[in-house]
Short mmCIF file of C-alpha atoms in Angstrom, two decimals:
data_model
loop_
_atom_site.label_atom_id
_atom_site.label_comp_id
_atom_site.label_asym_id
_atom_site.label_seq_id
_atom_site.Cartn_x
_atom_site.Cartn_y
_atom_site.Cartn_z
CA ALA J 1 -150.89 322.49 172.40
CA GLN J 2 -149.82 323.62 176.39
CA LYS J 3 -148.17 326.91 176.37
CA VAL J 4 -146.98 329.30 179.42
CA THR J 5 -147.27 333.16 179.26
CA GLN J 6 -145.16 334.86 181.17
CA ALA J 7 -145.77 338.40 179.44
CA GLN J 8 -144.10 340.26 181.92
CA THR J 9 -140.26 340.62 179.92
CA GLU J 10 -139.01 342.80 182.89
CA ILE J 11 -139.49 344.52 185.84
CA SER J 12 -137.92 347.15 187.72
CA VAL J 13 -139.24 348.12 191.48
CA VAL J 14 -137.36 349.61 194.63
CA GLU J 15 -137.02 347.78 197.71
CA LYS J 16 -139.88 347.49 199.85
CA GLU J 17 -142.18 347.34 197.01
CA ASP J 18 -144.91 344.78 196.66
CA VAL J 19 -144.62 342.85 192.63
CA THR J 20 -146.94 341.18 190.68
CA LEU J 21 -145.23 338.57 188.23
CA ASP J 22 -147.99 337.04 185.81
CA CYS J 23 -147.97 333.55 184.64
CA VAL J 24 -151.39 332.65 182.28
CA TYR J 25 -151.50 328.66 180.97
CA GLU J 26 -153.17 326.69 178.25
CA THR J 27 -154.04 323.17 178.43
CA ARG J 28 -156.93 320.98 177.34
CA ASP J 29 -155.78 318.43 180.22
CA THR J 30 -158.18 318.20 183.15
CA THR J 31 -154.91 317.46 185.89
CA TYR J 32 -151.71 319.40 185.07
CA TYR J 33 -149.17 320.54 187.67
CA LEU J 34 -148.02 323.88 187.99
CA PHE J 35 -144.77 325.18 188.75
CA TRP J 36 -142.49 328.83 189.89
CA TYR J 37 -138.60 328.38 189.65
CA LYS J 38 -135.97 331.30 190.50
CA GLN J 39 -132.91 331.62 188.33
CA PRO J 40 -130.87 333.98 190.17
CA PRO J 41 -127.79 335.72 188.92
CA SER J 42 -125.46 332.91 189.16
CA GLY J 43 -127.68 330.80 186.81
CA GLU J 44 -128.70 327.86 188.90
CA LEU J 45 -132.50 327.28 189.16
CA VAL J 46 -134.11 327.15 192.44
CA PHE J 47 -137.89 325.29 192.47
CA LEU J 48 -139.86 327.14 194.76
CA ILE J 49 -143.40 326.55 194.67
CA ARG J 50 -145.50 323.16 192.92
CA ARG J 51 -149.91 323.65 192.45
CA ASN J 52 -152.06 321.02 191.08
CA SER J 53 -154.46 321.84 189.48
CA PHE J 54 -157.13 320.83 191.93
CA ASP J 55 -155.86 322.64 194.17
CA GLU J 56 -156.85 326.50 194.16
CA GLN J 57 -155.81 327.47 197.55
CA ASN J 58 -153.63 330.72 197.52
CA GLU J 59 -149.93 330.22 199.29
CA ILE J 60 -148.00 332.06 201.05
CA SER J 61 -144.70 331.55 201.52
CA GLY J 62 -143.33 334.67 203.76
CA ARG J 63 -143.08 337.34 201.85
CA TYR J 64 -143.78 335.28 198.58
CA SER J 65 -147.39 334.15 197.47
CA TRP J 66 -149.17 332.66 194.50
CA ASN J 67 -152.12 333.15 193.51
CA PHE J 68 -153.62 329.64 191.54
CA GLN J 69 -157.72 330.65 189.73
CA LYS J 70 -158.79 327.92 187.49
CA SER J 71 -161.31 330.59 185.71
CA THR J 72 -158.51 332.88 183.97
CA SER J 73 -155.69 330.17 183.38
CA SER J 74 -153.77 332.10 185.52
CA PHE J 75 -150.93 331.61 188.10
CA ASN J 76 -149.10 334.77 189.73
CA PHE J 77 -146.96 334.91 192.11
CA THR J 78 -146.46 337.99 194.39
CA ILE J 79 -143.72 338.98 196.36
CA THR J 80 -144.17 341.01 199.47
CA ALA J 81 -141.69 343.74 200.13
CA SER J 82 -139.25 343.39 198.05
CA GLN J 83 -135.45 343.27 198.53
CA VAL J 84 -132.53 342.84 196.26
CA VAL J 85 -132.05 339.17 196.92
CA ASP J 86 -135.30 339.52 194.85
CA SER J 87 -133.11 340.25 191.61
CA ALA J 88 -133.65 337.54 189.48
CA VAL J 89 -135.30 336.18 186.22
CA TYR J 90 -138.38 334.19 186.96
CA PHE J 91 -139.91 331.12 185.00
CA CYS J 92 -143.96 329.45 185.15
CA ALA J 93 -143.94 325.91 184.41
CA LEU J 94 -146.40 323.76 183.05
CA SER J 95 -146.32 320.00 183.68
CA GLY J 96 -148.38 318.28 180.14
CA PRO J 97 -148.46 315.61 178.26
CA ILE J 98 -145.28 316.02 175.10
CA ASP J 99 -147.06 316.64 171.65
CA GLY J 100 -148.37 314.01 169.51
CA PHE J 101 -147.22 311.33 172.47
CA SER J 102 -149.28 308.48 173.61
CA GLY J 103 -148.14 307.39 176.74
CA GLY J 104 -148.87 309.29 179.08
CA TYR J 105 -145.17 310.95 179.47
CA ASN J 106 -145.12 314.44 179.95
CA LYS J 107 -142.95 317.26 179.98
CA LEU J 108 -141.91 320.42 181.86
CA ILE J 109 -143.14 323.35 179.73
CA PHE J 110 -141.67 326.30 180.31
CA GLY J 111 -143.02 330.60 179.76
CA ALA J 112 -139.98 333.26 178.76
CA GLY J 113 -138.90 333.73 181.97
CA THR J 114 -138.98 337.59 183.83
CA ARG J 115 -136.53 339.40 184.57
CA LEU J 116 -136.85 341.24 188.09
CA ALA J 117 -134.47 344.03 188.79
CA VAL J 118 -134.87 345.51 193.05
CA HIS J 119 -133.11 348.28 193.10
CA PRO J 120 -131.86 349.87 196.42
CA ASN C 1 -124.36 316.97 197.91
CA ALA C 2 -126.08 314.99 196.42
CA GLY C 3 -127.73 316.62 193.00
CA VAL C 4 -127.45 316.58 189.45
CA THR C 5 -123.97 317.18 187.93
CA GLN C 6 -122.61 318.97 184.93
CA THR C 7 -119.21 319.18 182.89
CA PRO C 8 -118.52 321.30 181.76
CA LYS C 9 -118.92 324.79 183.09
CA PHE C 10 -117.56 326.40 179.38
CA GLN C 11 -117.26 325.49 176.39
CA VAL C 12 -116.24 327.08 173.20
CA LEU C 13 -116.71 325.62 169.92
CA LYS C 14 -114.99 326.07 166.71
CA THR C 15 -117.72 325.58 163.53
CA GLY C 16 -118.23 322.21 162.98
CA GLN C 17 -116.36 320.39 165.69
CA SER C 18 -117.90 318.34 168.31
CA MET C 19 -118.55 317.40 171.46
CA THR C 20 -120.66 316.35 174.25
CA LEU C 21 -121.88 316.93 177.85
CA GLN C 22 -121.68 314.37 180.09
CA CYS C 23 -124.49 314.71 182.83
CA ALA C 24 -125.14 312.50 185.74
CA GLN C 25 -127.18 312.36 188.88
CA ASP C 26 -127.26 310.47 192.29
CA MET C 27 -131.28 311.40 193.59
CA ASN C 28 -131.40 307.51 192.20
CA HIS C 29 -134.05 309.58 189.65
CA ASN C 30 -136.00 307.25 187.02
CA SER C 31 -135.45 311.15 184.08
CA MET C 32 -133.40 312.81 183.29
CA TYR C 33 -133.88 316.29 181.02
CA TRP C 34 -131.54 318.19 178.36
CA TYR C 35 -132.92 321.81 178.08
CA ARG C 36 -131.34 324.68 176.02
CA GLN C 37 -131.99 328.35 177.15
CA ASP C 38 -131.69 331.05 175.52
CA PRO C 39 -132.85 335.04 175.94
CA GLY C 40 -136.62 335.47 175.90
CA MET C 41 -137.15 332.41 175.20
CA GLY C 42 -137.01 330.17 178.31
CA LEU C 43 -136.11 326.96 179.42
CA ARG C 44 -136.81 324.58 175.47
CA LEU C 45 -136.73 320.75 176.13
CA ILE C 46 -134.45 319.07 173.92
CA TYR C 47 -133.82 315.39 174.25
CA TYR C 48 -135.99 313.28 177.39
CA SER C 49 -134.86 309.95 178.97
CA ALA C 50 -138.09 308.73 180.55
CA SER C 51 -136.95 305.62 182.24
CA GLU C 52 -132.89 303.51 181.40
CA GLY C 53 -132.85 302.38 178.62
CA THR C 54 -135.02 305.64 177.15
CA THR C 55 -134.89 308.17 175.12
CA ASP C 56 -136.86 310.57 172.83
CA LYS C 57 -136.68 314.06 171.22
CA GLY C 58 -138.81 316.92 173.19
CA GLU C 59 -139.76 320.11 170.99
CA VAL C 60 -136.29 321.52 169.65
CA PRO C 61 -134.12 318.03 169.11
CA ASN C 62 -132.21 318.91 165.80
CA GLY C 63 -128.29 318.63 165.68
CA TYR C 64 -128.40 317.09 169.15
CA ASN C 65 -127.58 313.36 169.90
CA VAL C 66 -128.82 311.28 173.67
CA SER C 67 -127.38 308.55 174.86
CA ARG C 68 -128.96 307.13 178.56
CA LEU C 69 -125.70 306.01 179.06
CA ASN C 70 -127.82 304.11 182.63
CA LYS C 71 -129.43 305.15 185.30
CA ARG C 72 -127.64 307.97 186.48
CA GLU C 73 -125.51 309.25 182.80
CA PHE C 74 -127.83 311.18 180.49
CA SER C 75 -125.45 312.99 177.74
CA LEU C 76 -125.64 315.36 174.96
CA ARG C 77 -123.64 314.81 172.02
CA LEU C 78 -123.68 318.03 169.17
CA GLU C 79 -122.07 316.54 166.42
CA SER C 80 -120.55 319.33 164.03
CA ALA C 81 -121.38 322.32 165.87
CA ALA C 82 -123.50 325.75 164.53
CA PRO C 83 -123.41 329.35 165.71
CA SER C 84 -127.37 328.19 166.43
CA GLN C 85 -126.37 325.74 168.89
CA THR C 86 -124.72 328.31 171.05
CA SER C 87 -126.76 328.25 174.40
CA VAL C 88 -127.08 327.89 178.06
CA TYR C 89 -127.57 324.28 178.85
CA PHE C 90 -128.86 322.19 181.46
CA CYS C 91 -129.03 319.13 182.30
CA ALA C 92 -132.41 317.92 184.94
CA SER C 93 -133.57 315.32 186.80
CA SER C 94 -137.01 313.85 187.91
CA GLU C 95 -137.66 311.31 190.20
CA GLU C 96 -141.31 310.22 188.18
CA SER C 97 -140.76 308.65 184.53
CA ARG C 98 -144.25 309.56 183.55
CA VAL C 99 -145.89 312.46 184.80
CA ILE C 100 -143.95 315.24 186.63
CA ILE C 101 -144.91 316.03 189.60
CA SER C 102 -142.06 316.25 191.34
CA PRO C 103 -140.15 319.47 190.61
CA LEU C 104 -137.08 319.28 188.43
CA HIS C 105 -133.32 318.86 190.19
CA PHE C 106 -131.12 321.07 187.70
CA GLY C 107 -127.08 321.30 187.21
CA ASN C 108 -125.96 324.88 187.45
CA GLY C 109 -125.58 324.78 183.69
CA THR C 110 -122.91 324.52 180.47
CA ARG C 111 -122.61 328.06 178.77
CA LEU C 112 -121.51 326.91 174.73
CA THR C 113 -120.30 329.10 172.37
CA VAL C 114 -120.06 328.18 168.94
CA THR C 115 -118.33 330.46 166.83
#
């Protein structure tokens, strides 16, 4: 079965600190996709990044960077020089096959989320 | 603006009442989904529709029914609401019908309270 674990329930940092959000996944598939979403206090879900299982290159987008390591089944997210506007719940998700269904359809499996609070 | 529209935004029900959550997308996406979000549990899939005319159960389908009315619309019905269904409900859509490659587009959510 597929599973996504975000062991950090809540993280609290002071502005300008760097912070890393951990994501560990389980899957038997060789082809899969990993995602990060942000949910600010307003409640909407905002897509941040997608990574496929064949691309292990790290990615950087401004203050955000992602470290994908298949060897440890991890897809960690780092925010450099955090800001108050980064305060949100962050979800890691895995695209995997639906249990018991052979039709090839996929679903997006979410971790429980990490609540990040950045204080001035 | 293009996107996923959910109605209503808030709803309070009494135990045993029924209601339907509406969802529509104008991006011509094939697949649509209903998730519920509960504290500490992330988002869990209730039902999905891989393409127009098909629906199937997700992780937590009990107590819910869905209808894919057409390509644009996907509704979620609670026939007899229970307090355990107090949650935030999100509708989402994606381009693909078989493999999720593109990111899901989410609506703004419906906050449902069952007393």
